[in-house]
PDB file of C-alpha atoms and ligand atoms in Angstrom:
ATOM      1  CA  MET A1142      37.837   9.519  20.310  1.00 39.00           C
ATOM      2  CA  GLU A1143      39.736   8.469  17.733  1.00 42.00           C
ATOM      3  CA  VAL A1144      39.947   5.010  15.633  1.00 42.00           C
ATOM      4  CA  PHE A1145      42.644   3.005  14.683  1.00 44.00           C
ATOM      5  CA  LEU A1146      42.135   0.240  11.829  1.00 42.00           C
ATOM      6  CA  LYS A1147      43.808  -2.841  12.580  1.00 45.00           C
ATOM      7  CA  SER A1148      46.206  -2.898   9.723  1.00 45.00           C
ATOM      8  CA  SER A1149      47.027   0.350   9.676  1.00 45.00           C
ATOM      9  CA  LYS A1150      47.429   3.748  12.035  1.00 51.00           C
ATOM     10  CA  ILE A1151      45.663   5.535   9.630  1.00 46.00           C
ATOM     11  CA  PRO A1152      42.185   6.801  11.948  1.00 50.00           C
ATOM     12  CA  ILE A1153      38.941   5.835  10.380  1.00 47.00           C
ATOM     13  CA  LYS A1154      37.992   9.354  10.606  1.00 52.00           C
ATOM     14  CA  PHE A1155      40.381  10.639   7.981  1.00 44.00           C
ATOM     15  CA  LYS A1156      40.127   7.141   5.697  1.00 50.00           C
ATOM     16  CA  ILE A1157      36.160   8.135   5.515  1.00 49.00           C
ATOM     17  CA  LYS A1158      36.760  11.899   4.525  1.00 53.00           C
ATOM     18  CA  ARG A1159      38.092  10.568   1.409  1.00 56.00           C
ATOM     19  CA  ILE A1160      35.706   8.061   0.360  1.00 57.00           C
ATOM     20  CA  PRO A1161      34.202  10.113  -2.762  1.00 61.00           C
ATOM     21  CA  ARG A1162      30.975  11.190  -2.501  1.00 60.00           C
ATOM     22  CA  LEU A1163      28.910   9.246  -5.640  1.00 55.00           C
ATOM     23  CA  LEU A1164      30.209   6.312  -3.258  1.00 59.00           C
ATOM     24  CA  VAL A1165      28.284   7.962  -0.864  1.00 60.00           C
ATOM     25  CA  MET A1166      25.447   8.185  -2.446  1.00 55.00           C
ATOM     26  CA  LEU A1167      25.247   4.812  -4.690  1.00 52.00           C
ATOM     27  CA  TYR A1168      26.025   3.672  -0.699  1.00 56.00           C
ATOM     28  CA  LEU A1169      22.532   5.244   0.406  1.00 53.00           C
ATOM     29  CA  CYS A1170      20.708   4.952  -2.674  1.00 44.00           C
ATOM     30  CA  LYS A1171      21.246   0.761  -2.252  1.00 48.00           C
ATOM     31  CA  LYS A1172      20.492   1.237   1.119  1.00 48.00           C
ATOM     32  CA  HIS A1173      17.087   3.322   0.414  1.00 50.00           C
ATOM     33  CA  SER A1174      16.800   0.995  -2.508  1.00 49.00           C
ATOM     34  CA  MET A1175      15.156   3.582  -4.422  1.00 67.00           C
ATOM     35  CA  GLY A1176      12.535   1.416  -4.882  1.00 90.00           C
ATOM     36  CA  LYS A1177       8.907   1.445  -6.534  1.00 94.00           C
ATOM     37  CA  PRO A1178       5.751   1.921  -5.088  1.00 97.00           C
ATOM     38  CA  VAL A1179       3.799  -0.903  -3.623  1.00 98.00           C
ATOM     39  CA  PHE A1180       0.375  -0.702  -4.153  1.00 98.00           C
ATOM     40  CA  LEU A1181      -2.187  -3.443  -1.959  1.00 98.00           C
ATOM     41  CA  ILE A1182      -5.276  -3.700  -3.466  1.00 98.00           C
ATOM     42  CA  GLY A1183      -8.069  -6.120  -2.675  1.00 98.00           C
ATOM     43  CA  TYR A1184     -11.854  -6.261  -1.146  1.00 98.00           C
ATOM     44  CA  MET A1185     -12.529  -4.170   2.073  1.00 98.00           C
ATOM     45  CA  GLY A1186     -11.561  -5.783   5.196  1.00 97.00           C
ATOM     46  CA  SER A1187      -8.801  -7.977   3.243  1.00 98.00           C
ATOM     47  CA  GLY A1188      -6.179  -6.574   5.390  1.00 98.00           C
ATOM     48  CA  LYS A1189      -3.939  -4.243   3.039  1.00 98.00           C
ATOM     49  CA  SER A1190      -4.345  -1.353   5.686  1.00 98.00           C
ATOM     50  CA  THR A1191      -2.155  -3.737   8.308  1.00 98.00           C
ATOM     51  CA  ASN A1192      -0.328  -5.493   5.948  1.00 98.00           C
ATOM     52  CA  GLY A1193       0.774  -2.827   3.961  1.00 98.00           C
ATOM     53  CA  ARG A1194       1.863  -1.152   7.198  1.00 98.00           C
ATOM     54  CA  LYS A1195       3.860  -4.152   8.252  1.00 98.00           C
ATOM     55  CA  LEU A1196       5.227  -4.295   5.003  1.00 98.00           C
ATOM     56  CA  ALA A1197       6.770  -0.474   4.690  1.00 97.00           C
ATOM     57  CA  ARG A1198       8.224  -1.017   8.198  1.00 97.00           C
ATOM     58  CA  ILE A1199       9.953  -4.178   7.277  1.00 97.00           C
ATOM     59  CA  ILE A1200      11.284  -3.188   4.002  1.00 96.00           C
ATOM     60  CA  GLY A1201      12.026   0.545   5.338  1.00 95.00           C
ATOM     61  CA  TYR A1202       9.643   2.200   3.238  1.00 96.00           C
ATOM     62  CA  PHE A1203       7.092   4.673   4.203  1.00 96.00           C
ATOM     63  CA  HIS A1204       3.363   4.202   4.342  1.00 97.00           C
ATOM     64  CA  PHE A1205       0.031   5.703   3.236  1.00 97.00           C
ATOM     65  CA  ASP A1206      -3.078   4.610   3.461  1.00 98.00           C
ATOM     66  CA  LEU A1207      -5.430   6.396   0.532  1.00 98.00           C
ATOM     67  CA  ASP A1208      -8.253   6.694   3.457  1.00 98.00           C
ATOM     68  CA  GLU A1209      -6.302   8.277   5.498  1.00 97.00           C
ATOM     69  CA  GLU A1210      -5.023  10.520   3.357  1.00 97.00           C
ATOM     70  CA  ILE A1211      -7.974  11.602   1.782  1.00 97.00           C
ATOM     71  CA  GLU A1212      -9.541  12.145   5.588  1.00 97.00           C
ATOM     72  CA  LYS A1213      -6.842  14.112   6.437  1.00 96.00           C
ATOM     73  CA  LEU A1214      -6.927  16.552   3.379  1.00 95.00           C
ATOM     74  CA  VAL A1215     -10.785  17.003   3.223  1.00 96.00           C
ATOM     75  CA  GLY A1216     -10.685  17.237   7.216  1.00 97.00           C
ATOM     76  CA  LYS A1217     -14.060  14.735   7.236  1.00 97.00           C
ATOM     77  CA  ASN A1218     -14.042  10.802   7.698  1.00 97.00           C
ATOM     78  CA  ILE A1219     -14.845   8.518   4.718  1.00 97.00           C
ATOM     79  CA  ASN A1220     -18.581   8.021   5.699  1.00 96.00           C
ATOM     80  CA  GLN A1221     -18.685  11.999   6.212  1.00 97.00           C
ATOM     81  CA  ILE A1222     -17.859  12.284   2.675  1.00 97.00           C
ATOM     82  CA  PHE A1223     -19.876   9.750   1.220  1.00 97.00           C
ATOM     83  CA  SER A1224     -23.358  11.085   2.832  1.00 96.00           C
ATOM     84  CA  GLU A1225     -22.142  15.015   2.401  1.00 97.00           C
ATOM     85  CA  GLU A1226     -20.361  14.751  -0.846  1.00 96.00           C
ATOM     86  CA  GLY A1227     -21.369  11.619  -2.602  1.00 96.00           C
ATOM     87  CA  GLU A1228     -20.059   8.598  -3.947  1.00 97.00           C
ATOM     88  CA  ASP A1229     -18.776  10.662  -7.039  1.00 98.00           C
ATOM     89  CA  ALA A1230     -16.860  13.242  -5.328  1.00 97.00           C
ATOM     90  CA  PHE A1231     -15.204  10.366  -3.339  1.00 98.00           C
ATOM     91  CA  ARG A1232     -14.023   8.442  -6.009  1.00 98.00           C
ATOM     92  CA  LEU A1233     -12.502  12.087  -7.634  1.00 98.00           C
ATOM     93  CA  LEU A1234     -10.537  12.852  -4.329  1.00 97.00           C
ATOM     94  CA  GLU A1235      -9.437   8.914  -4.133  1.00 98.00           C
ATOM     95  CA  HIS A1236      -8.276   9.670  -7.776  1.00 98.00           C
ATOM     96  CA  SER A1237      -6.306  12.307  -7.182  1.00 97.00           C
ATOM     97  CA  VAL A1238      -4.675  11.657  -3.774  1.00 97.00           C
ATOM     98  CA  LEU A1239      -3.254   8.716  -5.606  1.00 98.00           C
ATOM     99  CA  VAL A1240      -2.051  10.599  -8.476  1.00 97.00           C
ATOM    100  CA  SER A1241      -0.160  12.788  -6.001  1.00 96.00           C
ATOM    101  CA  LEU A1242       1.483   9.256  -4.710  1.00 96.00           C
ATOM    102  CA  THR A1243       2.188   7.744  -7.996  1.00 94.00           C
ATOM    103  CA  ASN A1244       5.581   9.767  -8.141  1.00 89.00           C
ATOM    104  CA  ARG A1245       6.928   8.961  -5.528  1.00 93.00           C
ATOM    105  CA  LYS A1246       9.125   6.206  -4.654  1.00 93.00           C
ATOM    106  CA  ASN A1247      10.016   4.260  -1.660  1.00 95.00           C
ATOM    107  CA  ILE A1248       6.451   4.151  -0.608  1.00 97.00           C
ATOM    108  CA  VAL A1249       3.731   1.102   0.499  1.00 98.00           C
ATOM    109  CA  VAL A1250       0.370   2.603  -0.463  1.00 98.00           C
ATOM    110  CA  SER A1251      -2.539   0.321   1.167  1.00 98.00           C
ATOM    111  CA  THR A1252      -5.649   1.942  -1.283  1.00 98.00           C
ATOM    112  CA  GLY A1253      -9.691   1.505  -0.834  1.00 98.00           C
ATOM    113  CA  GLY A1254     -11.119  -1.459  -2.148  1.00 98.00           C
ATOM    114  CA  GLY A1255     -12.633   0.240  -4.785  1.00 98.00           C
ATOM    115  CA  THR A1256      -9.496   2.262  -5.973  1.00 98.00           C
ATOM    116  CA  PRO A1257      -8.398   0.075  -8.924  1.00 98.00           C
ATOM    117  CA  CYS A1258     -11.845   0.084 -10.439  1.00 98.00           C
ATOM    118  CA  TYR A1259     -12.144   3.957 -11.077  1.00 98.00           C
ATOM    119  CA  TYR A1260     -11.011   6.059 -13.628  1.00 98.00           C
ATOM    120  CA  ASN A1261      -7.567   5.172 -14.909  1.00 98.00           C
ATOM    121  CA  ASN A1262      -5.938   4.131 -11.385  1.00 98.00           C
ATOM    122  CA  LEU A1263      -5.311   0.821 -12.357  1.00 98.00           C
ATOM    123  CA  GLN A1264      -3.385   1.688 -15.267  1.00 98.00           C
ATOM    124  CA  LEU A1265      -1.294   4.240 -12.800  1.00 98.00           C
ATOM    125  CA  MET A1266      -0.348   2.086 -10.786  1.00 98.00           C
ATOM    126  CA  LYS A1267       0.757  -0.523 -12.934  1.00 97.00           C
ATOM    127  CA  ASP A1268       2.551   1.709 -14.529  1.00 96.00           C
ATOM    128  CA  VAL A1269       5.051   3.313 -11.690  1.00 96.00           C
ATOM    129  CA  GLY A1270       4.654   0.290  -8.889  1.00 97.00           C
ATOM    130  CA  VAL A1271       3.765  -3.054  -7.790  1.00 97.00           C
ATOM    131  CA  ILE A1272       0.397  -4.154  -7.660  1.00 98.00           C
ATOM    132  CA  VAL A1273      -0.375  -6.828  -4.609  1.00 98.00           C
ATOM    133  CA  TYR A1274      -3.824  -8.066  -4.772  1.00 98.00           C
ATOM    134  CA  ILE A1275      -4.615  -9.717  -1.298  1.00 98.00           C
ATOM    135  CA  LYS A1276      -7.432 -12.196  -2.229  1.00 98.00           C
ATOM    136  CA  MET A1277     -10.466 -13.718  -0.021  1.00 98.00           C
ATOM    137  CA  LYS A1278     -13.193 -15.363  -0.574  1.00 98.00           C
ATOM    138  CA  PRO A1279     -16.591 -13.819   0.329  1.00 96.00           C
ATOM    139  CA  GLU A1280     -17.258 -15.378   3.814  1.00 95.00           C
ATOM    140  CA  SER A1281     -14.210 -14.531   4.923  1.00 97.00           C
ATOM    141  CA  LEU A1282     -14.151 -11.293   3.850  1.00 97.00           C
ATOM    142  CA  ALA A1283     -18.056 -10.880   5.602  1.00 94.00           C
ATOM    143  CA  LYS A1284     -17.116 -12.165   8.492  1.00 94.00           C
ATOM    144  CA  ARG A1285     -14.387  -9.654   9.360  1.00 94.00           C
ATOM    145  CA  LEU A1286     -16.321  -6.898   8.257  1.00 94.00           C
ATOM    146  CA  GLN A1287     -19.599  -8.233  10.164  1.00 91.00           C
ATOM    147  CA  SER A1288     -16.971  -8.041  13.095  1.00 89.00           C
ATOM    148  CA  SER A1289     -15.074  -4.978  11.961  1.00 90.00           C
ATOM    149  CA  LYS A1290     -15.703  -1.426  14.215  1.00 89.00           C
ATOM    150  CA  VAL A1291     -14.867   0.677  11.066  1.00 88.00           C
ATOM    151  CA  LYS A1292     -18.323   0.813   8.988  1.00 89.00           C
ATOM    152  CA  ARG A1293     -18.055   1.013   5.585  1.00 94.00           C
ATOM    153  CA  PRO A1294     -20.421   3.400   3.673  1.00 94.00           C
ATOM    154  CA  ILE A1295     -21.047   0.820   0.244  1.00 94.00           C
ATOM    155  CA  LEU A1296     -21.847  -1.971   2.756  1.00 93.00           C
ATOM    156  CA  VAL A1297     -24.454  -0.020   4.655  1.00 86.00           C
ATOM    157  CA  ARG A1298     -26.938  -0.567   1.707  1.00 72.00           C
ATOM    158  CA  ALA A1299     -25.909  -4.421   2.484  1.00 75.00           C
ATOM    159  CA  GLN A1300     -26.528  -4.335   6.066  1.00 68.00           C
ATOM    160  CA  ALA A1301     -30.310  -5.735   5.568  1.00 62.00           C
ATOM    161  CA  GLY A1302     -29.886  -8.652   3.690  1.00 75.00           C
ATOM    162  CA  ASP A1303     -27.371 -11.242   3.253  1.00 90.00           C
ATOM    163  CA  LEU A1304     -23.596  -9.829   3.854  1.00 92.00           C
ATOM    164  CA  SER A1305     -21.732 -12.703   2.439  1.00 93.00           C
ATOM    165  CA  ALA A1306     -23.942 -13.131  -0.819  1.00 93.00           C
ATOM    166  CA  PHE A1307     -24.049  -8.787  -1.282  1.00 95.00           C
ATOM    167  CA  ILE A1308     -19.904  -9.350  -0.886  1.00 96.00           C
ATOM    168  CA  ALA A1309     -19.843 -12.500  -3.764  1.00 96.00           C
ATOM    169  CA  LYS A1310     -22.083 -10.167  -6.369  1.00 95.00           C
ATOM    170  CA  HIS A1311     -19.753  -7.326  -5.706  1.00 96.00           C
ATOM    171  CA  LEU A1312     -16.517  -9.039  -5.685  1.00 98.00           C
ATOM    172  CA  ALA A1313     -17.141 -10.430  -9.083  1.00 98.00           C
ATOM    173  CA  GLN A1314     -17.914  -7.148 -10.687  1.00 97.00           C
ATOM    174  CA  ARG A1315     -14.416  -5.828  -9.052  1.00 98.00           C
ATOM    175  CA  GLU A1316     -12.452  -8.786  -9.453  1.00 98.00           C
ATOM    176  CA  ASP A1317     -11.255  -8.182 -13.170  1.00 98.00           C
ATOM    177  CA  PHE A1318      -9.355  -5.373 -11.660  1.00 98.00           C
ATOM    178  CA  TYR A1319      -8.050  -7.180  -9.006  1.00 98.00           C
ATOM    179  CA  LYS A1320      -6.942  -9.964 -10.862  1.00 98.00           C
ATOM    180  CA  GLN A1321      -4.803  -7.737 -12.951  1.00 98.00           C
ATOM    181  CA  ALA A1322      -2.331  -6.992  -9.931  1.00 98.00           C
ATOM    182  CA  HIS A1323       1.335  -8.430 -10.605  1.00 98.00           C
ATOM    183  CA  LEU A1324       0.991 -10.883  -7.397  1.00 98.00           C
ATOM    184  CA  THR A1325      -1.843 -12.219  -5.518  1.00 98.00           C
ATOM    185  CA  ILE A1326      -1.844 -13.559  -2.298  1.00 98.00           C
ATOM    186  CA  LYS A1327      -3.791 -15.660  -0.383  1.00 98.00           C
ATOM    187  CA  GLY A1328      -5.560 -13.331   2.323  1.00 98.00           C
ATOM    188  CA  GLU A1329      -6.973 -16.448   4.857  1.00 98.00           C
ATOM    189  CA  ASN A1330      -3.983 -16.710   7.172  1.00 97.00           C
ATOM    190  CA  LEU A1331      -1.715 -15.078   5.130  1.00 98.00           C
ATOM    191  CA  ASP A1332       1.197 -15.528   5.185  1.00 97.00           C
ATOM    192  CA  PHE A1333       3.682 -12.661   5.795  1.00 98.00           C
ATOM    193  CA  ASP A1334       6.827 -14.047   4.506  1.00 97.00           C
ATOM    194  CA  ILE A1335       5.899 -15.244   0.960  1.00 97.00           C
ATOM    195  CA  LEU A1336       4.385 -11.564   0.419  1.00 98.00           C
ATOM    196  CA  LEU A1337       7.444  -9.842   1.839  1.00 97.00           C
ATOM    197  CA  ASN A1338       9.529 -12.330  -0.316  1.00 97.00           C
ATOM    198  CA  SER A1339       7.585 -12.342  -3.340  1.00 97.00           C
ATOM    199  CA  VAL A1340       7.167  -8.187  -2.928  1.00 97.00           C
ATOM    200  CA  LYS A1341      11.105  -7.919  -2.697  1.00 95.00           C
ATOM    201  CA  GLU A1342      11.876  -9.608  -6.277  1.00 94.00           C
ATOM    202  CA  TYR A1343       9.570  -6.899  -7.910  1.00 92.00           C
ATOM    203  CA  LEU A1344      11.462  -3.920  -6.672  1.00 90.00           C
TER     204      LEU A1344
HETATM  205  C1  S3P B 417     -14.316   1.297  -0.150  1.00 52.38           C
HETATM  206  C2  S3P B 417     -13.519   1.207   0.214  1.00 52.38           C
HETATM  207  C3  S3P B 417     -13.319   1.706   1.624  1.00 52.38           C
HETATM  208  C4  S3P B 417     -13.046   3.060   1.590  1.00 52.38           C
HETATM  209  C5  S3P B 417     -14.160   3.275   0.948  1.00 52.38           C
HETATM  210  C6  S3P B 417     -14.940   2.447  -0.314  1.00 52.38           C
HETATM  211  C7  S3P B 417     -14.773   0.468  -1.702  1.00 52.38           C
HETATM  212  O1  S3P B 417     -11.727   1.333   2.002  1.00 52.38           O
HETATM  213  O2  S3P B 417     -12.527   3.326   0.514  1.00 52.38           O
HETATM  214  O3  S3P B 417     -15.440   2.803   1.934  1.00 52.38           O
HETATM  215  O4  S3P B 417     -15.406   1.043  -2.326  1.00 52.38           O
HETATM  216  O5  S3P B 417     -14.667  -0.570  -1.608  1.00 52.38           O
HETATM  217  P1  S3P B 417     -11.117  -0.190   2.660  1.00 52.38           P
HETATM  218  O6  S3P B 417     -10.911  -1.227   1.568  1.00 52.38           O
HETATM  219  O7  S3P B 417      -9.740   0.100   3.099  1.00 52.38           O
HETATM  220  O8  S3P B 417     -12.441  -0.545   3.515  1.00 52.38           O
END
């Protein structure tokens, strides 16, 4: 079927053929915004995966969950990697997978709670992308983590004691890294529009 522009009798099909290739490329680049990668950081249970997935869907980026990528690469789940290979091996894997993602555009990466605190991971993310810290209070995190189906190896040690106290201490050690993010968003009753609009300003 041939469509005609209102103002002329020239078929659109013909007109489109004449649009220079560069213009098409520019349009596609704009549409897909060729944007910087976005990294979500924060303590375990702060909502990095859920919000990362949603953010990627809305801004039209691909989503990667760092833990899932590690699991796919090794063919073991995070708990198995910790128990069979040890934390040091996990941190090395985490670093390598992160490095492999840093040269990609149009992606949202949900990192693990410890990612920015090891190797030069924080600097790597800073150099290429936008870092968003989802900040939550230890008590809120403890509540979420207590009811979470995913059992985190780091927290197994704390299970016997007071989880909230463990998180408060652990979070205080990590906060120096988290605080270096470009953006900080409150994780309790997270306002997704604030997250979305703040991130958009950095892309
Ligand atoms: C870890 C957080 C976990 C996972 C691993 C270690 C951490 O990811 O990477 O168990 O050191 O805080 P989540 O933050 O997605 O739970």
